[in-house]
């Protein structure tokens, strides 16, 4: 009860983790489970663009082999980071069992002691028997994550016995077809969701081995109100782009009592990602929005907001399709909105005309766990500056001057993950790329 009360009443937890859905795909059985995870993510995006999709597919990362043991250290850290940041839903497709998920145990019963997360997700796990609850001599993975007082999940849709991939995948799809639907303006409880899912799969024997662990009267922390923004279909680089909007209810009525903050996240077009085929077979190819163009917090007054985006100052220089995601909060209630039909046109060709020649620079070591050095291979008399951003577009280091051909900084206190850097000079040249931190 304490965990549920905290989940529903903690006023410090408002953030866009409540819009994030994390999909984790196993590397076994060819590419079956990554294909399923990707299909589920596509389904969610089809239902609504307002969710922030995170994809963690095991085969994208380096598999470490030690004798007969295999592991994915980067995947383990990414999952831990997702728990600590928070996700509305975390969905795993693949193999596993009573102890944990995947043959490599990318997260298991030992992980719970290290999580210390308070933004609890609904955990959907479809491997066999991850939440078998009728053996008093053994507390399973699903049980531990539900019962942990200061970590884990708020509830889980999970398995209690042997299940099979194809019918369980169909059941998983139906969860998303149901859970986002409102009835009389209210989202459905988890008990209502699992009832409808089972009824849609009534002839499937897997039904009896799939259950809800958690409070059936609980509703997930979906944002309650709507962010309705007005902006051009194309964002121009040559001038400031003005975006206005308001906080509304489901009927489009302005909520003039709402004064708070709006988180704006703009992501670029989807990148093509090819996995490594660690276990043989063919690589898996999928698409994911990895580029964060803009991230900022905007004030909302009396339900209204207005802000300018100047593309000239953005750290990542892209054209093409983009997606804007909105999350608003005032300490008591939150709101959500999105637009995935935005186009960015001719970025950085007007006020700042960057040369087609990149700055000749090296960043090493990359990946790094300690110190990183930026070395200029052709140092002119120009002023060079270096900036670093995390994968949400937030500034980590800004406009650090590079002197004597190089600049060194420490990443010892950085969390593992991908960071984005940009190097510029006053001759309008630039270089940008990724820095990987791996401890």
Short mmCIF file of C-alpha atoms in Angstrom, two decimals, residues 34 124 133 188 301 347 371 435:
data_model
loop_
_atom_site.label_atom_id
_atom_site.label_comp_id
_atom_site.label_asym_id
_atom_site.label_seq_id
_atom_site.Cartn_x
_atom_site.Cartn_y
_atom_site.Cartn_z
CA UNK A 34 13.67 -8.02 -31.46
CA UNK A 124 5.46 -6.52 -18.97
CA UNK A 133 3.80 -17.03 -7.28
CA UNK A 188 -8.87 1.82 -17.46
CA UNK A 301 1.02 31.05 -17.34
CA UNK A 347 19.28 24.03 -41.10
CA UNK A 371 39.67 11.36 -19.25
CA UNK A 435 31.09 10.16 -27.32
#
